Short mmCIF file of C-alpha atoms in Angstrom, two decimals:
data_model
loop_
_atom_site.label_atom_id
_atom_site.label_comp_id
_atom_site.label_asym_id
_atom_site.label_seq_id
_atom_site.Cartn_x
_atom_site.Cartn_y
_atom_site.Cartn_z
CA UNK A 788 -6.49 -9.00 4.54
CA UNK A 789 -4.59 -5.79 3.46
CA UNK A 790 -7.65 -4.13 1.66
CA UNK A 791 -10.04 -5.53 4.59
CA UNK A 792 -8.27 -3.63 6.69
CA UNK A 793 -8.21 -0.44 4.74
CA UNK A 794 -11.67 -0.90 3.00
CA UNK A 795 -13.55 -2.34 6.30
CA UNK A 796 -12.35 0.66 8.77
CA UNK A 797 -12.86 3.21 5.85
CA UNK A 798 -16.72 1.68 6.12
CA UNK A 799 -16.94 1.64 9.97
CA UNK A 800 -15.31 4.89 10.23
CA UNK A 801 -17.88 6.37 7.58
CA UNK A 802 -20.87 5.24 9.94
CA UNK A 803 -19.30 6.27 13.13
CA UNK A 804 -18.66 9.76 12.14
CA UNK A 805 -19.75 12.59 10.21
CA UNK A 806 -16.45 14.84 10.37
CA UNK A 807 -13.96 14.36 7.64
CA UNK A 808 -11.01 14.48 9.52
CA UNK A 809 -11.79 11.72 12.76
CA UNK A 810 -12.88 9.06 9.24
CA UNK A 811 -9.29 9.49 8.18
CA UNK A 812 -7.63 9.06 11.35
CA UNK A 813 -9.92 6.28 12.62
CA UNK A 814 -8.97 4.79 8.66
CA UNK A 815 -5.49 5.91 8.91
CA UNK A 816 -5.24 4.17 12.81
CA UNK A 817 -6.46 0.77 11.62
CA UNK A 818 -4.67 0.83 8.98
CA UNK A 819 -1.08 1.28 10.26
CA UNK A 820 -1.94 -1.92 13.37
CA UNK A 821 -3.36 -4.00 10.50
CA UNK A 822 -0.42 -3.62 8.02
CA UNK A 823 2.29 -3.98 11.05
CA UNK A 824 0.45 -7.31 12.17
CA UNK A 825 0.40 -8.28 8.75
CA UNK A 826 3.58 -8.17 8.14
CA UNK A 827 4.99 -9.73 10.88
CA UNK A 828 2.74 -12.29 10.26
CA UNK A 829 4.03 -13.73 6.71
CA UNK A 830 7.56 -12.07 6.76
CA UNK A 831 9.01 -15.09 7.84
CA UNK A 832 6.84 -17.18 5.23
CA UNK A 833 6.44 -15.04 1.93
CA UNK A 834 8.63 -12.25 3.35
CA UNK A 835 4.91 -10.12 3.37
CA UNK A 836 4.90 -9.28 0.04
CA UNK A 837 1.71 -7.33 -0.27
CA UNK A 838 2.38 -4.95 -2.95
CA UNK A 839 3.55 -5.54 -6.80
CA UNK A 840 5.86 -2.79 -6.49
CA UNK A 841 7.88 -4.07 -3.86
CA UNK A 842 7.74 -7.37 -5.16
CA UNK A 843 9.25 -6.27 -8.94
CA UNK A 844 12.08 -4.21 -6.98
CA UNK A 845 12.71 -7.19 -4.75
CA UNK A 846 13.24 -8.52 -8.65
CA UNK A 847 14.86 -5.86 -9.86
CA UNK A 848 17.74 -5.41 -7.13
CA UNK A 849 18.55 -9.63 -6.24
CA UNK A 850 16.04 -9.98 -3.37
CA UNK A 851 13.58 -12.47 -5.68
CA UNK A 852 15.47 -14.73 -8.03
CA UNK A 853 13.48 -15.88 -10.51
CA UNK A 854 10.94 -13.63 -12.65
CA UNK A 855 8.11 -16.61 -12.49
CA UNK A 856 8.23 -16.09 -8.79
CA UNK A 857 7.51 -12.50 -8.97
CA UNK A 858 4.32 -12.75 -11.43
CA UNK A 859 2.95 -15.19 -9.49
CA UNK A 860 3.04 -12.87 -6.48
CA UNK A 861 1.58 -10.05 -7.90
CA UNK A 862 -1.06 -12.37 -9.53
CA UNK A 863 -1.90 -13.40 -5.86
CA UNK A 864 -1.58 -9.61 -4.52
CA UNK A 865 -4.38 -8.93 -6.77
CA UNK A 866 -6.69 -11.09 -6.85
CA UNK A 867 -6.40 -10.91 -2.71
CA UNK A 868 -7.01 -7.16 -2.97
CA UNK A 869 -10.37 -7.79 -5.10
CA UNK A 870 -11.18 -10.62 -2.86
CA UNK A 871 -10.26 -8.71 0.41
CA UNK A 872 -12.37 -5.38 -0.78
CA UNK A 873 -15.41 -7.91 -1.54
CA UNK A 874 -15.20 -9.40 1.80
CA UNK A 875 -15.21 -6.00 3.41
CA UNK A 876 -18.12 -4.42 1.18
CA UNK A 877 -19.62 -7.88 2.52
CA UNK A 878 -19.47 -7.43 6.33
CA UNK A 879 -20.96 -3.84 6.33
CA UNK A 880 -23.77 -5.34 3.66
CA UNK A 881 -22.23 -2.69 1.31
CA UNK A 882 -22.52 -3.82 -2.62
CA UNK A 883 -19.70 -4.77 -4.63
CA UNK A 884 -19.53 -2.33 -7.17
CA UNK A 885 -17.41 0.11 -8.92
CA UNK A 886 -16.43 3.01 -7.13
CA UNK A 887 -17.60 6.76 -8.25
CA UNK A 888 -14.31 8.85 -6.53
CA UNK A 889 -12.13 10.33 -9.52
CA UNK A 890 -9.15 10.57 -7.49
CA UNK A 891 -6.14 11.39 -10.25
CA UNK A 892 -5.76 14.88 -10.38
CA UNK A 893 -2.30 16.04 -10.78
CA UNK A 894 -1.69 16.99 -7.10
CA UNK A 895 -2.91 13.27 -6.40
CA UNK A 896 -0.82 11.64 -8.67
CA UNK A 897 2.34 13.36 -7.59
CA UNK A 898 1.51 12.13 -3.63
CA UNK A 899 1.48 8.77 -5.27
CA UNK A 900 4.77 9.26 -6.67
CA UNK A 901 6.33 10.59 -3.09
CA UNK A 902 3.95 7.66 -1.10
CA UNK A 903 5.40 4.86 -3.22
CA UNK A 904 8.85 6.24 -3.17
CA UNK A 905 9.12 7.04 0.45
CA UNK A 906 7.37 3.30 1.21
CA UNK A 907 9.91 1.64 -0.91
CA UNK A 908 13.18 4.04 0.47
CA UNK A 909 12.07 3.23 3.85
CA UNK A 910 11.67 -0.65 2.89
CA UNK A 911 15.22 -0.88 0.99
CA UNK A 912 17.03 1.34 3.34
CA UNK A 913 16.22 -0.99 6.87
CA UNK A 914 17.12 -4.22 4.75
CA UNK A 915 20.32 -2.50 2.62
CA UNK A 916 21.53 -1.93 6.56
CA UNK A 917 21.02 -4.49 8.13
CA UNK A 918 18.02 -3.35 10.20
CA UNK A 919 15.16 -5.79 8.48
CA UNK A 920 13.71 -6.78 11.88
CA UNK A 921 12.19 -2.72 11.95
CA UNK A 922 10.46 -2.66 8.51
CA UNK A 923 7.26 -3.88 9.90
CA UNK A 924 6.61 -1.18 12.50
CA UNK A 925 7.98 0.86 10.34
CA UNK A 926 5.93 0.40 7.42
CA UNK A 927 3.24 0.67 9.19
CA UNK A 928 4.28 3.77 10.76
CA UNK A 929 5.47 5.46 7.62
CA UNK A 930 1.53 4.08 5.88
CA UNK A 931 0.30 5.40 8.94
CA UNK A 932 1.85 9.18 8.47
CA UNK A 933 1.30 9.01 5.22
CA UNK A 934 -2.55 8.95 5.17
CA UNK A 935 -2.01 13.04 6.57
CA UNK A 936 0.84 14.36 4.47
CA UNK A 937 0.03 13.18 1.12
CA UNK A 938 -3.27 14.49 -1.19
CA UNK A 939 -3.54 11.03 -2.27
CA UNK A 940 -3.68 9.38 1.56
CA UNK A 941 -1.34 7.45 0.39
CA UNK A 942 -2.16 4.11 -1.59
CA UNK A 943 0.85 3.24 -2.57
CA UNK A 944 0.27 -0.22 -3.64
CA UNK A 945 -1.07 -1.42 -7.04
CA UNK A 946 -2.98 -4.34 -5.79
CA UNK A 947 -4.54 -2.01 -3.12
CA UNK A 948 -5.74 0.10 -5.35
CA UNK A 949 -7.40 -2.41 -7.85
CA UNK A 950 -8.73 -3.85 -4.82
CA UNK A 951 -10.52 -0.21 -3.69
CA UNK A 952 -11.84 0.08 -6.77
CA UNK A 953 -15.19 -2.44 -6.36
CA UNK A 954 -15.87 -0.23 -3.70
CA UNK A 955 -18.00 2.11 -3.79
CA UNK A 956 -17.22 3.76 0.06
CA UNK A 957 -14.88 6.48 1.84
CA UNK A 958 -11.60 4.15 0.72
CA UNK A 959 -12.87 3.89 -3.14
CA UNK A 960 -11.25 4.75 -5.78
CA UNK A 961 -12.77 5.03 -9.42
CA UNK A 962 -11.49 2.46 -12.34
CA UNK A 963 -10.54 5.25 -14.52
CA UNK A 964 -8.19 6.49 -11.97
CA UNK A 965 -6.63 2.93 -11.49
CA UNK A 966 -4.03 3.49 -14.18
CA UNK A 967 -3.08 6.66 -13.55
CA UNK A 968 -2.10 5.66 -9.87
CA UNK A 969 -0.21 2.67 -10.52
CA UNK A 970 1.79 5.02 -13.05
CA UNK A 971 2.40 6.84 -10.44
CA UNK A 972 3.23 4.04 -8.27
CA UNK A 973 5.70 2.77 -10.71
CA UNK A 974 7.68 6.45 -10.92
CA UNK A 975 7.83 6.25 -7.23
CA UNK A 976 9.18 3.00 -6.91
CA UNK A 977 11.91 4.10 -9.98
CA UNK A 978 12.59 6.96 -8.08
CA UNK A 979 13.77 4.83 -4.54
CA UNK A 980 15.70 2.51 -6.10
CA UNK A 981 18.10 5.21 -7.27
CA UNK A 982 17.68 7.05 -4.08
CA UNK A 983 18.97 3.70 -2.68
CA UNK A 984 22.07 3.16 -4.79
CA UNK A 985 22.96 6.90 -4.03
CA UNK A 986 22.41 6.38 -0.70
CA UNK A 987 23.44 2.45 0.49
CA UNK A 988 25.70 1.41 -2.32
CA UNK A 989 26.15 -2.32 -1.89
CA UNK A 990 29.16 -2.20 -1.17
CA UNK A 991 28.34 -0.10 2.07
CA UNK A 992 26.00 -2.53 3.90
CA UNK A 993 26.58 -3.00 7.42
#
């Protein structure tokens, strides 16, 4: 439902208007109400993991226990970003096919790396203090904001962005420039979790 949020309004927003700038925020709008419902939707069922970086840091710090768990969420994050950009493409009669944007430039690849770090910091931080009942609106939010002040508008998610890549649209991104974003992804993700430690040692939480 993630990536039929982003790819759908990326597709309505293309064929309501011309200028450049009212696509993203119309994109950039839907996106941060779908991914706040979303989340308050499952986080008291799967906890609304709907990105395979979260999910290995949940891993990696104590929040998932066992390392089945966390492959067989990712597995599921990706095939429901495929299946979420095909149902999209679908209800705006829009092919399934691989998308022709070449996205991962250097400039975009370091937005990834502040996105995915900032997502994650903001994430950690709320649940390291005690303040989980905020990450939802707060995701959302920071998604939200992040569409303007990165190059990249602000993927952040692996399973997103394998998902945007069957479509060929304003939210597509090319195969060859999966990789290089969910490198990016990764060094974000690296890059909170120390940022957390410095900042909410464990033995801080309140």
């Amino acid at each position: 439902m993630l990536v039929t949020v982003v790819v759908g309004s990326g597709i309505m927003a293309q064929q309501l208007s011309t200028d450049m700038g009212l696509q993203l925020l119309e994109n950039s709008l839907a996106t941060f109400f779908g991914l706040t419902v979303l989340i308050l939707l499952f986080q008291q069922i799967s906890g609304s993991h709907l990105n395979p970086v979260v999910t290995l840091v949940e891993r990696l710090v104590g929040g998932m226990d066992r390392t089945g768990d966390a492959a067989a969420y990712i597995a599921a994050q990706v095939i429901g970003g495929l299946l979420g950009a095909v149902l999209a493409n679908a209800m705006f009669a829009q092919p399934t096919r691989w998308s022709t944007t070449d996205r991962a430039t250097p400039a975009h690849l370091l937005a990834e790396v502040v996105a995915t770090a900032g997502l994650l910091l903001v994430i950690l931080m709320l649940v390291r203090t005690g303040r989980a009942a905020l990450v939802a609106p707060a995701v959302g939010a920071y998604i939200g904001a992040a569409y303007w002040f990165t190059s990249s508008t602000s993927f952040a998610n692996p399973a997103v962005t394998i998902g945007r890549m069957i479509t060929d649209t304003f939210a597509g991104i090319a195969p060859g420039s999966v990789l290089p974003y969910v490198c990016a992804q990764l060094v974000g993700a690296t890059i909170a979790v120390a940022l957390v430690s410095a900042l909410a040692p464990r033995g801080r939480q309140r």
